[in-house]
Amino acid sequence: MQELSTSDASSDRATYAEMLRVPAMSVGRYRIPAGGDDPQEPHAEDEVYVVLAGRGILRAESGDALAVPGATLFVPAGEEHRFVEIEEGLDVVVVFAPAEYTLAEGGA
């Protein structure tokens, strides 16, 4: 069994750290400071966000969702999305299935 790190890190910009990668999925930690910008682009893989801390809005083609502690948010592959109106720094676990970039690289 592999333990995933949950250590704290602070930055004045969005940061992403992958913690686990297997062919079927990848798991990472995404942090965006209060008032920060979310520069991400659509992904070729389905994506689930689990919000650990912070407050903002996940804006997606399919609609807006509150990003608050305990929220679990799903974004289907290829859908434009980003976090906006980040009032409190977001700390989010991200799960890609299959693993991030797998489909973009012509895999699975």
mmCIF file of N, CA, C and O in Angstrom:
data_model
loop_
_atom_site.group_PDB
_atom_site.id
_atom_site.type_symbol
_atom_site.label_atom_id
_atom_site.label_comp_id
_atom_site.label_asym_id
_atom_site.label_seq_id
_atom_site.Cartn_x
_atom_site.Cartn_y
_atom_site.Cartn_z
ATOM 1 N N MET A 1 0.849 -1.185 0.000
ATOM 2 C CA MET A 1 0.000 0.000 0.000
ATOM 3 C C MET A 1 0.888 1.241 0.000
ATOM 4 O O MET A 1 1.901 1.279 0.669
ATOM 5 N N GLN A 2 0.478 2.236 -0.748
ATOM 6 C CA GLN A 2 1.242 3.480 -0.812
ATOM 7 C C GLN A 2 0.470 4.579 -0.105
ATOM 8 O O GLN A 2 -0.718 4.778 -0.352
ATOM 9 N N GLU A 3 1.129 5.297 0.803
ATOM 10 C CA GLU A 3 0.493 6.408 1.495
ATOM 11 C C GLU A 3 0.658 7.667 0.654
ATOM 12 O O GLU A 3 1.748 7.969 0.165
ATOM 13 N N LEU A 4 -0.443 8.392 0.480
ATOM 14 C CA LEU A 4 -0.397 9.624 -0.297
ATOM 15 C C LEU A 4 -0.123 10.790 0.630
ATOM 16 O O LEU A 4 -0.742 10.931 1.669
ATOM 17 N N SER A 5 0.801 11.649 0.248
ATOM 18 C CA SER A 5 1.197 12.787 1.071
ATOM 19 C C SER A 5 0.098 13.838 1.100
ATOM 20 O O SER A 5 -0.526 14.134 0.101
ATOM 21 N N THR A 6 -0.109 14.415 2.274
ATOM 22 C CA THR A 6 -1.052 15.513 2.412
ATOM 23 C C THR A 6 -0.382 16.709 3.080
ATOM 24 O O THR A 6 -1.018 17.524 3.704
ATOM 25 N N SER A 7 0.929 16.803 2.934
ATOM 26 C CA SER A 7 1.657 17.901 3.559
ATOM 27 C C SER A 7 1.216 19.236 2.979
ATOM 28 O O SER A 7 0.795 19.329 1.841
ATOM 29 N N ASP A 8 1.308 20.264 3.796
ATOM 30 C CA ASP A 8 0.897 21.595 3.367
ATOM 31 C C ASP A 8 2.003 22.282 2.590
ATOM 32 O O ASP A 8 3.173 22.066 2.819
ATOM 33 N N ALA A 9 1.593 23.099 1.653
ATOM 34 C CA ALA A 9 2.530 23.915 0.879
ATOM 35 C C ALA A 9 1.806 25.195 0.529
ATOM 36 O O ALA A 9 0.616 25.186 0.264
ATOM 37 N N SER A 10 2.508 26.306 0.565
ATOM 38 C CA SER A 10 1.854 27.558 0.199
ATOM 39 C C SER A 10 2.576 28.155 -1.003
ATOM 40 O O SER A 10 3.760 27.974 -1.194
ATOM 41 N N SER A 11 1.798 28.852 -1.811
ATOM 42 C CA SER A 11 2.327 29.471 -3.014
ATOM 43 C C SER A 11 1.411 30.617 -3.387
ATOM 44 O O SER A 11 0.254 30.654 -2.978
ATOM 45 N N ASP A 12 1.907 31.545 -4.170
ATOM 46 C CA ASP A 12 1.074 32.657 -4.619
ATOM 47 C C ASP A 12 0.429 32.364 -5.968
ATOM 48 O O ASP A 12 -0.185 33.227 -6.574
ATOM 49 N N ARG A 13 0.561 31.109 -6.448
ATOM 50 C CA ARG A 13 -0.047 30.700 -7.712
ATOM 51 C C ARG A 13 -0.569 29.277 -7.573
ATOM 52 O O ARG A 13 -0.256 28.576 -6.619
ATOM 53 N N ALA A 14 -1.358 28.845 -8.540
ATOM 54 C CA ALA A 14 -1.895 27.491 -8.524
ATOM 55 C C ALA A 14 -0.761 26.480 -8.647
ATOM 56 O O ALA A 14 0.169 26.675 -9.423
ATOM 57 N N THR A 15 -0.843 25.414 -7.860
ATOM 58 C CA THR A 15 0.156 24.344 -7.926
ATOM 59 C C THR A 15 -0.547 22.996 -7.991
ATOM 60 O O THR A 15 -1.618 22.807 -7.413
ATOM 61 N N TYR A 16 0.073 22.049 -8.709
ATOM 62 C CA TYR A 16 -0.450 20.684 -8.801
ATOM 63 C C TYR A 16 0.695 19.714 -8.570
ATOM 64 O O TYR A 16 1.777 19.874 -9.141
ATOM 65 N N ALA A 17 0.447 18.730 -7.718
ATOM 66 C CA ALA A 17 1.450 17.695 -7.464
ATOM 67 C C ALA A 17 0.785 16.332 -7.582
ATOM 68 O O ALA A 17 -0.176 16.045 -6.855
ATOM 69 N N GLU A 18 1.265 15.522 -8.524
ATOM 70 C CA GLU A 18 0.743 14.169 -8.656
ATOM 71 C C GLU A 18 1.269 13.321 -7.511
ATOM 72 O O GLU A 18 2.450 13.344 -7.196
ATOM 73 N N MET A 19 0.373 12.540 -6.891
ATOM 74 C CA MET A 19 0.753 11.709 -5.743
ATOM 75 C C MET A 19 0.726 10.222 -6.066
ATOM 76 O O MET A 19 1.370 9.436 -5.381
ATOM 77 N N LEU A 20 -0.032 9.829 -7.079
ATOM 78 C CA LEU A 20 -0.156 8.421 -7.425
ATOM 79 C C LEU A 20 -0.501 8.307 -8.898
ATOM 80 O O LEU A 20 -1.300 9.100 -9.414
ATOM 81 N N ARG A 21 0.109 7.329 -9.575
ATOM 82 C CA ARG A 21 -0.210 7.066 -10.987
ATOM 83 C C ARG A 21 -0.182 5.569 -11.221
ATOM 84 O O ARG A 21 0.806 4.902 -10.949
ATOM 85 N N VAL A 22 -1.305 5.067 -11.703
ATOM 86 C CA VAL A 22 -1.424 3.705 -12.212
ATOM 87 C C VAL A 22 -2.194 3.843 -13.523
ATOM 88 O O VAL A 22 -2.785 4.890 -13.780
ATOM 89 N N PRO A 23 -2.199 2.841 -14.390
ATOM 90 C CA PRO A 23 -2.863 3.016 -15.680
ATOM 91 C C PRO A 23 -4.336 3.432 -15.588
ATOM 92 O O PRO A 23 -4.804 4.235 -16.389
ATOM 93 N N ALA A 24 -5.047 2.932 -14.597
ATOM 94 C CA ALA A 24 -6.482 3.207 -14.513
ATOM 95 C C ALA A 24 -6.835 4.580 -13.961
ATOM 96 O O ALA A 24 -7.949 5.076 -14.168
ATOM 97 N N MET A 25 -5.893 5.223 -13.241
ATOM 98 C CA MET A 25 -6.185 6.528 -12.649
ATOM 99 C C MET A 25 -4.909 7.208 -12.184
ATOM 100 O O MET A 25 -3.869 6.570 -12.042
ATOM 101 N N SER A 26 -5.034 8.517 -11.950
ATOM 102 C CA SER A 26 -3.973 9.243 -11.268
ATOM 103 C C SER A 26 -4.637 10.143 -10.236
ATOM 104 O O SER A 26 -5.787 10.559 -10.392
ATOM 105 N N VAL A 27 -3.888 10.412 -9.154
ATOM 106 C CA VAL A 27 -4.392 11.220 -8.053
ATOM 107 C C VAL A 27 -3.383 12.313 -7.772
ATOM 108 O O VAL A 27 -2.174 12.052 -7.722
ATOM 109 N N GLY A 28 -3.878 13.522 -7.585
ATOM 110 C CA GLY A 28 -2.992 14.635 -7.286
ATOM 111 C C GLY A 28 -3.626 15.605 -6.325
ATOM 112 O O GLY A 28 -4.790 15.468 -5.945
ATOM 113 N N ARG A 29 -2.845 16.599 -5.951
ATOM 114 C CA ARG A 29 -3.305 17.648 -5.051
ATOM 115 C C ARG A 29 -3.168 18.970 -5.780
ATOM 116 O O ARG A 29 -2.095 19.307 -6.285
ATOM 117 N N TYR A 30 -4.267 19.714 -5.858
ATOM 118 C CA TYR A 30 -4.310 20.993 -6.569
ATOM 119 C C TYR A 30 -4.621 22.078 -5.553
ATOM 120 O O TYR A 30 -5.575 21.964 -4.786
ATOM 121 N N ARG A 31 -3.788 23.114 -5.550
ATOM 122 C CA ARG A 31 -3.985 24.232 -4.622
ATOM 123 C C ARG A 31 -4.004 25.539 -5.399
ATOM 124 O O ARG A 31 -3.146 25.761 -6.259
ATOM 125 N N ILE A 32 -4.963 26.380 -5.052
ATOM 126 C CA ILE A 32 -5.073 27.702 -5.671
ATOM 127 C C ILE A 32 -5.270 28.705 -4.535
ATOM 128 O O ILE A 32 -6.198 28.554 -3.733
ATOM 129 N N PRO A 33 -4.430 29.736 -4.445
ATOM 130 C CA PRO A 33 -4.582 30.702 -3.355
ATOM 131 C C PRO A 33 -5.826 31.577 -3.541
ATOM 132 O O PRO A 33 -6.352 31.707 -4.653
ATOM 133 N N ALA A 34 -6.295 32.164 -2.449
ATOM 134 C CA ALA A 34 -7.428 33.092 -2.519
ATOM 135 C C ALA A 34 -7.127 34.172 -3.546
ATOM 136 O O ALA A 34 -6.014 34.699 -3.605
ATOM 137 N N GLY A 35 -8.103 34.445 -4.403
ATOM 138 C CA GLY A 35 -7.935 35.452 -5.445
ATOM 139 C C GLY A 35 -7.089 35.000 -6.613
ATOM 140 O O GLY A 35 -6.873 35.754 -7.558
ATOM 141 N N GLY A 36 -6.608 33.764 -6.576
ATOM 142 C CA GLY A 36 -5.720 33.251 -7.622
ATOM 143 C C GLY A 36 -6.452 32.868 -8.897
ATOM 144 O O GLY A 36 -7.687 32.799 -8.939
ATOM 145 N N ASP A 37 -5.665 32.631 -9.943
ATOM 146 C CA ASP A 37 -6.188 32.202 -11.233
ATOM 147 C C ASP A 37 -5.983 30.710 -11.408
ATOM 148 O O ASP A 37 -4.970 30.156 -10.982
ATOM 149 N N ASP A 38 -6.943 30.072 -12.075
ATOM 150 C CA ASP A 38 -6.868 28.649 -12.391
ATOM 151 C C ASP A 38 -6.567 28.532 -13.876
ATOM 152 O O ASP A 38 -7.438 28.749 -14.707
ATOM 153 N N PRO A 39 -5.327 28.187 -14.244
ATOM 154 C CA PRO A 39 -4.923 28.195 -15.646
ATOM 155 C C PRO A 39 -5.208 26.905 -16.421
ATOM 156 O O PRO A 39 -4.829 26.790 -17.583
ATOM 157 N N GLN A 40 -5.893 25.948 -15.811
ATOM 158 C CA GLN A 40 -6.011 24.642 -16.463
ATOM 159 C C GLN A 40 -6.829 24.674 -17.752
ATOM 160 O O GLN A 40 -7.662 25.537 -17.962
ATOM 161 N N GLU A 41 -6.543 23.701 -18.588
ATOM 162 C CA GLU A 41 -7.227 23.483 -19.867
ATOM 163 C C GLU A 41 -8.026 22.193 -19.758
ATOM 164 O O GLU A 41 -7.766 21.377 -18.879
ATOM 165 N N PRO A 42 -8.980 21.956 -20.659
ATOM 166 C CA PRO A 42 -9.729 20.697 -20.614
ATOM 167 C C PRO A 42 -8.794 19.491 -20.718
ATOM 168 O O PRO A 42 -7.748 19.554 -21.347
ATOM 169 N N HIS A 43 -9.219 18.404 -20.095
ATOM 170 C CA HIS A 43 -8.441 17.167 -20.077
ATOM 171 C C HIS A 43 -9.141 16.114 -20.924
ATOM 172 O O HIS A 43 -10.359 16.132 -21.087
ATOM 173 N N ALA A 44 -8.394 15.174 -21.433
ATOM 174 C CA ALA A 44 -8.964 14.087 -22.231
ATOM 175 C C ALA A 44 -9.552 12.992 -21.348
ATOM 176 O O ALA A 44 -10.175 12.064 -21.852
ATOM 177 N N GLU A 45 -9.360 13.094 -20.035
ATOM 178 C CA GLU A 45 -9.826 12.079 -19.103
ATOM 179 C C GLU A 45 -10.910 12.661 -18.191
ATOM 180 O O GLU A 45 -10.942 13.857 -17.930
ATOM 181 N N ASP A 46 -11.809 11.797 -17.689
ATOM 182 C CA ASP A 46 -12.772 12.216 -16.672
ATOM 183 C C ASP A 46 -12.009 12.652 -15.428
ATOM 184 O O ASP A 46 -10.906 12.175 -15.163
ATOM 185 N N GLU A 47 -12.637 13.558 -14.669
ATOM 186 C CA GLU A 47 -11.939 14.135 -13.520
ATOM 187 C C GLU A 47 -12.909 14.322 -12.355
ATOM 188 O O GLU A 47 -14.038 14.768 -12.538
ATOM 189 N N VAL A 48 -12.449 13.970 -11.152
ATOM 190 C CA VAL A 48 -13.210 14.181 -9.928
ATOM 191 C C VAL A 48 -12.373 15.051 -9.001
ATOM 192 O O VAL A 48 -11.174 14.811 -8.829
ATOM 193 N N TYR A 49 -13.008 16.084 -8.435
ATOM 194 C CA TYR A 49 -12.373 16.934 -7.434
ATOM 195 C C TYR A 49 -13.025 16.657 -6.086
ATOM 196 O O TYR A 49 -14.254 16.637 -5.987
ATOM 197 N N VAL A 50 -12.214 16.491 -5.036
ATOM 198 C CA VAL A 50 -12.712 16.403 -3.666
ATOM 199 C C VAL A 50 -12.111 17.589 -2.926
ATOM 200 O O VAL A 50 -10.885 17.668 -2.762
ATOM 201 N N VAL A 51 -12.956 18.515 -2.511
ATOM 202 C CA VAL A 51 -12.487 19.754 -1.889
ATOM 203 C C VAL A 51 -12.195 19.499 -0.412
ATOM 204 O O VAL A 51 -13.076 19.108 0.352
ATOM 205 N N LEU A 52 -10.932 19.733 -0.033
ATOM 206 C CA LEU A 52 -10.511 19.570 1.362
ATOM 207 C C LEU A 52 -10.685 20.856 2.152
ATOM 208 O O LEU A 52 -11.042 20.826 3.335
ATOM 209 N N ALA A 53 -10.388 21.994 1.523
ATOM 210 C CA ALA A 53 -10.442 23.279 2.213
ATOM 211 C C ALA A 53 -10.635 24.385 1.188
ATOM 212 O O ALA A 53 -10.338 24.217 0.003
ATOM 213 N N GLY A 54 -11.115 25.528 1.658
ATOM 214 C CA GLY A 54 -11.260 26.696 0.809
ATOM 215 C C GLY A 54 -12.685 26.933 0.355
ATOM 216 O O GLY A 54 -13.624 26.250 0.776
ATOM 217 N N ARG A 55 -12.821 27.930 -0.522
ATOM 218 C CA ARG A 55 -14.148 28.285 -1.034
ATOM 219 C C ARG A 55 -13.987 28.974 -2.380
ATOM 220 O O ARG A 55 -13.210 29.905 -2.535
ATOM 221 N N GLY A 56 -14.761 28.487 -3.349
ATOM 222 C CA GLY A 56 -14.775 29.069 -4.673
ATOM 223 C C GLY A 56 -15.909 28.460 -5.476
ATOM 224 O O GLY A 56 -16.805 27.831 -4.927
ATOM 225 N N ILE A 57 -15.840 28.634 -6.778
ATOM 226 C CA ILE A 57 -16.845 28.087 -7.685
ATOM 227 C C ILE A 57 -16.120 27.329 -8.785
ATOM 228 O O ILE A 57 -15.138 27.828 -9.342
ATOM 229 N N LEU A 58 -16.602 26.138 -9.092
ATOM 230 C CA LEU A 58 -16.119 25.407 -10.255
ATOM 231 C C LEU A 58 -17.049 25.768 -11.403
ATOM 232 O O LEU A 58 -18.236 25.449 -11.371
ATOM 233 N N ARG A 59 -16.534 26.491 -12.370
ATOM 234 C CA ARG A 59 -17.320 26.909 -13.537
ATOM 235 C C ARG A 59 -17.011 25.958 -14.677
ATOM 236 O O ARG A 59 -15.857 25.787 -15.065
ATOM 237 N N ALA A 60 -18.052 25.309 -15.204
ATOM 238 C CA ALA A 60 -17.902 24.341 -16.282
ATOM 239 C C ALA A 60 -18.980 24.587 -17.327
ATOM 240 O O ALA A 60 -19.970 25.282 -17.060
ATOM 241 N N GLU A 61 -18.793 24.016 -18.506
ATOM 242 C CA GLU A 61 -19.790 24.147 -19.563
ATOM 243 C C GLU A 61 -21.154 23.682 -19.089
ATOM 244 O O GLU A 61 -22.175 24.244 -19.478
ATOM 245 N N SER A 62 -21.183 22.661 -18.243
ATOM 246 C CA SER A 62 -22.450 22.098 -17.777
ATOM 247 C C SER A 62 -23.059 22.878 -16.615
ATOM 248 O O SER A 62 -24.157 22.553 -16.173
ATOM 249 N N GLY A 63 -22.361 23.896 -16.096
ATOM 250 C CA GLY A 63 -22.901 24.720 -15.021
ATOM 251 C C GLY A 63 -21.892 24.974 -13.925
ATOM 252 O O GLY A 63 -20.781 24.447 -13.942
ATOM 253 N N ASP A 64 -22.286 25.803 -12.964
ATOM 254 C CA ASP A 64 -21.441 26.161 -11.832
ATOM 255 C C ASP A 64 -21.749 25.264 -10.639
ATOM 256 O O ASP A 64 -22.892 24.826 -10.454
ATOM 257 N N ALA A 65 -20.728 25.006 -9.817
ATOM 258 C CA ALA A 65 -20.893 24.241 -8.587
ATOM 259 C C ALA A 65 -20.046 24.881 -7.497
ATOM 260 O O ALA A 65 -18.929 25.341 -7.770
ATOM 261 N N LEU A 66 -20.568 24.918 -6.276
ATOM 262 C CA LEU A 66 -19.800 25.438 -5.156
ATOM 263 C C LEU A 66 -18.659 24.486 -4.827
ATOM 264 O O LEU A 66 -18.859 23.273 -4.710
ATOM 265 N N ALA A 67 -17.480 25.048 -4.675
ATOM 266 C CA ALA A 67 -16.303 24.291 -4.256
ATOM 267 C C ALA A 67 -16.060 24.655 -2.799
ATOM 268 O O ALA A 67 -15.471 25.697 -2.493
ATOM 269 N N VAL A 68 -16.565 23.820 -1.908
ATOM 270 C CA VAL A 68 -16.458 24.027 -0.466
ATOM 271 C C VAL A 68 -16.009 22.718 0.168
ATOM 272 O O VAL A 68 -16.157 21.649 -0.441
ATOM 273 N N PRO A 69 -15.456 22.756 1.393
ATOM 274 C CA PRO A 69 -14.984 21.527 2.013
ATOM 275 C C PRO A 69 -16.054 20.431 2.019
ATOM 276 O O PRO A 69 -17.214 20.666 2.352
ATOM 277 N N GLY A 70 -15.644 19.243 1.591
ATOM 278 C CA GLY A 70 -16.542 18.103 1.537
ATOM 279 C C GLY A 70 -17.207 17.898 0.187
ATOM 280 O O GLY A 70 -17.748 16.829 -0.078
ATOM 281 N N ALA A 71 -17.170 18.900 -0.678
ATOM 282 C CA ALA A 71 -17.803 18.771 -1.993
ATOM 283 C C ALA A 71 -17.012 17.812 -2.870
ATOM 284 O O ALA A 71 -15.782 17.820 -2.876
ATOM 285 N N THR A 72 -17.729 16.990 -3.624
ATOM 286 C CA THR A 72 -17.143 16.109 -4.624
ATOM 287 C C THR A 72 -17.728 16.536 -5.963
ATOM 288 O O THR A 72 -18.949 16.516 -6.143
ATOM 289 N N LEU A 73 -16.866 16.958 -6.880
ATOM 290 C CA LEU A 73 -17.294 17.557 -8.144
ATOM 291 C C LEU A 73 -16.753 16.751 -9.316
ATOM 292 O O LEU A 73 -15.579 16.383 -9.324
ATOM 293 N N PHE A 74 -17.602 16.495 -10.309
ATOM 294 C CA PHE A 74 -17.219 15.693 -11.468
ATOM 295 C C PHE A 74 -17.202 16.559 -12.723
ATOM 296 O O PHE A 74 -18.124 17.342 -12.957
ATOM 297 N N VAL A 75 -16.150 16.392 -13.533
ATOM 298 C CA VAL A 75 -16.053 17.060 -14.833
ATOM 299 C C VAL A 75 -15.770 15.979 -15.874
ATOM 300 O O VAL A 75 -14.752 15.277 -15.786
ATOM 301 N N PRO A 76 -16.657 15.833 -16.866
ATOM 302 C CA PRO A 76 -16.403 14.817 -17.896
ATOM 303 C C PRO A 76 -15.243 15.206 -18.805
ATOM 304 O O PRO A 76 -14.921 16.395 -18.961
ATOM 305 N N ALA A 77 -14.640 14.213 -19.386
ATOM 306 C CA ALA A 77 -13.515 14.423 -20.308
ATOM 307 C C ALA A 77 -13.862 15.453 -21.369
ATOM 308 O O ALA A 77 -14.967 15.452 -21.914
ATOM 309 N N GLY A 78 -12.922 16.345 -21.635
ATOM 310 C CA GLY A 78 -13.046 17.318 -22.705
ATOM 311 C C GLY A 78 -13.835 18.566 -22.370
ATOM 312 O O GLY A 78 -13.883 19.497 -23.166
ATOM 313 N N GLU A 79 -14.449 18.632 -21.202
ATOM 314 C CA GLU A 79 -15.276 19.793 -20.859
ATOM 315 C C GLU A 79 -14.429 20.945 -20.328
ATOM 316 O O GLU A 79 -13.610 20.764 -19.422
ATOM 317 N N GLU A 80 -14.626 22.128 -20.884
ATOM 318 C CA GLU A 80 -13.959 23.347 -20.415
ATOM 319 C C GLU A 80 -14.402 23.609 -18.973
ATOM 320 O O GLU A 80 -15.599 23.564 -18.666
ATOM 321 N N HIS A 81 -13.438 23.887 -18.081
ATOM 322 C CA HIS A 81 -13.767 24.152 -16.682
ATOM 323 C C HIS A 81 -12.606 24.852 -15.991
ATOM 324 O O HIS A 81 -11.464 24.750 -16.431
ATOM 325 N N ARG A 82 -12.934 25.547 -14.910
ATOM 326 C CA ARG A 82 -11.897 26.159 -14.068
ATOM 327 C C ARG A 82 -12.546 26.669 -12.788
ATOM 328 O O ARG A 82 -13.744 26.901 -12.739
ATOM 329 N N PHE A 83 -11.699 26.831 -11.767
ATOM 330 C CA PHE A 83 -12.167 27.405 -10.519
ATOM 331 C C PHE A 83 -12.108 28.926 -10.637
ATOM 332 O O PHE A 83 -11.131 29.481 -11.151
ATOM 333 N N VAL A 84 -13.156 29.594 -10.159
ATOM 334 C CA VAL A 84 -13.247 31.053 -10.205
ATOM 335 C C VAL A 84 -13.737 31.558 -8.846
ATOM 336 O O VAL A 84 -14.162 30.769 -8.002
ATOM 337 N N GLU A 85 -13.687 32.874 -8.670
ATOM 338 C CA GLU A 85 -14.177 33.513 -7.437
ATOM 339 C C GLU A 85 -13.670 32.773 -6.196
ATOM 340 O O GLU A 85 -14.436 32.405 -5.305
ATOM 341 N N ILE A 86 -12.363 32.599 -6.132
ATOM 342 C CA ILE A 86 -11.743 31.852 -5.035
ATOM 343 C C ILE A 86 -11.579 32.795 -3.843
ATOM 344 O O ILE A 86 -10.675 33.606 -3.790
ATOM 345 N N GLU A 87 -12.511 32.665 -2.905
ATOM 346 C CA GLU A 87 -12.545 33.541 -1.729
ATOM 347 C C GLU A 87 -11.571 33.087 -0.651
ATOM 348 O O GLU A 87 -11.008 33.913 0.064
ATOM 349 N N GLU A 88 -11.422 31.777 -0.507
ATOM 350 C CA GLU A 88 -10.476 31.182 0.441
ATOM 351 C C GLU A 88 -9.648 30.177 -0.345
ATOM 352 O O GLU A 88 -10.186 29.451 -1.179
ATOM 353 N N GLY A 89 -8.345 30.138 -0.089
ATOM 354 C CA GLY A 89 -7.464 29.244 -0.833
ATOM 355 C C GLY A 89 -8.015 27.834 -0.938
ATOM 356 O O GLY A 89 -8.392 27.241 0.072
ATOM 357 N N LEU A 90 -8.078 27.321 -2.164
ATOM 358 C CA LEU A 90 -8.599 25.965 -2.393
ATOM 359 C C LEU A 90 -7.504 24.921 -2.242
ATOM 360 O O LEU A 90 -6.383 25.117 -2.704
ATOM 361 N N ASP A 91 -7.857 23.822 -1.615
ATOM 362 C CA ASP A 91 -6.991 22.658 -1.468
ATOM 363 C C ASP A 91 -7.844 21.468 -1.885
ATOM 364 O O ASP A 91 -8.833 21.143 -1.217
ATOM 365 N N VAL A 92 -7.499 20.844 -3.014
ATOM 366 C CA VAL A 92 -8.378 19.876 -3.657
ATOM 367 C C VAL A 92 -7.604 18.612 -4.026
ATOM 368 O O VAL A 92 -6.488 18.697 -4.550
ATOM 369 N N VAL A 93 -8.187 17.455 -3.765
ATOM 370 C CA VAL A 93 -7.666 16.196 -4.289
ATOM 371 C C VAL A 93 -8.307 15.996 -5.652
ATOM 372 O O VAL A 93 -9.517 16.174 -5.812
ATOM 373 N N VAL A 94 -7.491 15.637 -6.639
ATOM 374 C CA VAL A 94 -7.956 15.455 -8.009
ATOM 375 C C VAL A 94 -7.719 14.007 -8.424
ATOM 376 O O VAL A 94 -6.617 13.484 -8.249
ATOM 377 N N VAL A 95 -8.751 13.378 -8.979
ATOM 378 C CA VAL A 95 -8.633 12.012 -9.482
ATOM 379 C C VAL A 95 -8.964 12.027 -10.974
ATOM 380 O O VAL A 95 -10.042 12.493 -11.369
ATOM 381 N N PHE A 96 -8.032 11.567 -11.795
ATOM 382 C CA PHE A 96 -8.250 11.418 -13.234
ATOM 383 C C PHE A 96 -8.437 9.939 -13.542
ATOM 384 O O PHE A 96 -7.706 9.105 -13.012
ATOM 385 N N ALA A 97 -9.391 9.629 -14.427
ATOM 386 C CA ALA A 97 -9.574 8.238 -14.848
ATOM 387 C C ALA A 97 -9.858 8.202 -16.345
ATOM 388 O O ALA A 97 -10.777 8.862 -16.803
ATOM 389 N N PRO A 98 -9.029 7.466 -17.091
ATOM 390 C CA PRO A 98 -7.770 6.844 -16.663
ATOM 391 C C PRO A 98 -6.753 7.922 -16.272
ATOM 392 O O PRO A 98 -7.086 9.100 -16.241
ATOM 393 N N ALA A 99 -5.529 7.523 -15.999
ATOM 394 C CA ALA A 99 -4.500 8.450 -15.534
ATOM 395 C C ALA A 99 -4.385 9.657 -16.459
ATOM 396 O O ALA A 99 -4.556 9.555 -17.679
ATOM 397 N N GLU A 100 -4.109 10.833 -15.855
ATOM 398 C CA GLU A 100 -3.999 12.085 -16.607
ATOM 399 C C GLU A 100 -3.050 11.936 -17.789
ATOM 400 O O GLU A 100 -1.981 11.344 -17.673
ATOM 401 N N TYR A 101 -3.441 12.459 -18.919
ATOM 402 C CA TYR A 101 -2.708 12.463 -20.186
ATOM 403 C C TYR A 101 -2.680 11.118 -20.891
ATOM 404 O O TYR A 101 -2.165 11.009 -21.989
ATOM 405 N N THR A 102 -3.253 10.072 -20.287
ATOM 406 C CA THR A 102 -3.253 8.748 -20.914
ATOM 407 C C THR A 102 -3.936 8.786 -22.280
ATOM 408 O O THR A 102 -3.399 8.289 -23.268
ATOM 409 N N LEU A 103 -5.132 9.353 -22.346
ATOM 410 C CA LEU A 103 -5.879 9.391 -23.602
ATOM 411 C C LEU A 103 -5.313 10.419 -24.566
ATOM 412 O O LEU A 103 -5.318 10.214 -25.767
ATOM 413 N N ALA A 104 -4.798 11.522 -24.033
ATOM 414 C CA ALA A 104 -4.202 12.557 -24.869
ATOM 415 C C ALA A 104 -2.959 12.026 -25.584
ATOM 416 O O ALA A 104 -2.612 12.471 -26.665
ATOM 417 N N GLU A 105 -2.290 11.059 -24.948
ATOM 418 C CA GLU A 105 -1.064 10.491 -25.527
ATOM 419 C C GLU A 105 -1.386 9.318 -26.460
ATOM 420 O O GLU A 105 -0.484 8.642 -26.943
ATOM 421 N N GLY A 106 -2.674 9.052 -26.679
ATOM 422 C CA GLY A 106 -3.056 7.966 -27.553
ATOM 423 C C GLY A 106 -3.055 6.619 -26.877
ATOM 424 O O GLY A 106 -3.112 5.589 -27.519
ATOM 425 N N GLY A 107 -3.030 6.617 -25.521
ATOM 426 C CA GLY A 107 -3.069 5.366 -24.775
ATOM 427 C C GLY A 107 -4.477 4.837 -24.705
ATOM 428 O O GLY A 107 -5.348 5.206 -25.468
ATOM 429 N N ALA A 108 -4.737 4.003 -23.721
ATOM 430 C CA ALA A 108 -6.026 3.332 -23.456
ATOM 431 C C ALA A 108 -7.106 3.746 -24.339
ATOM 432 O O ALA A 108 -7.875 4.416 -24.569
#
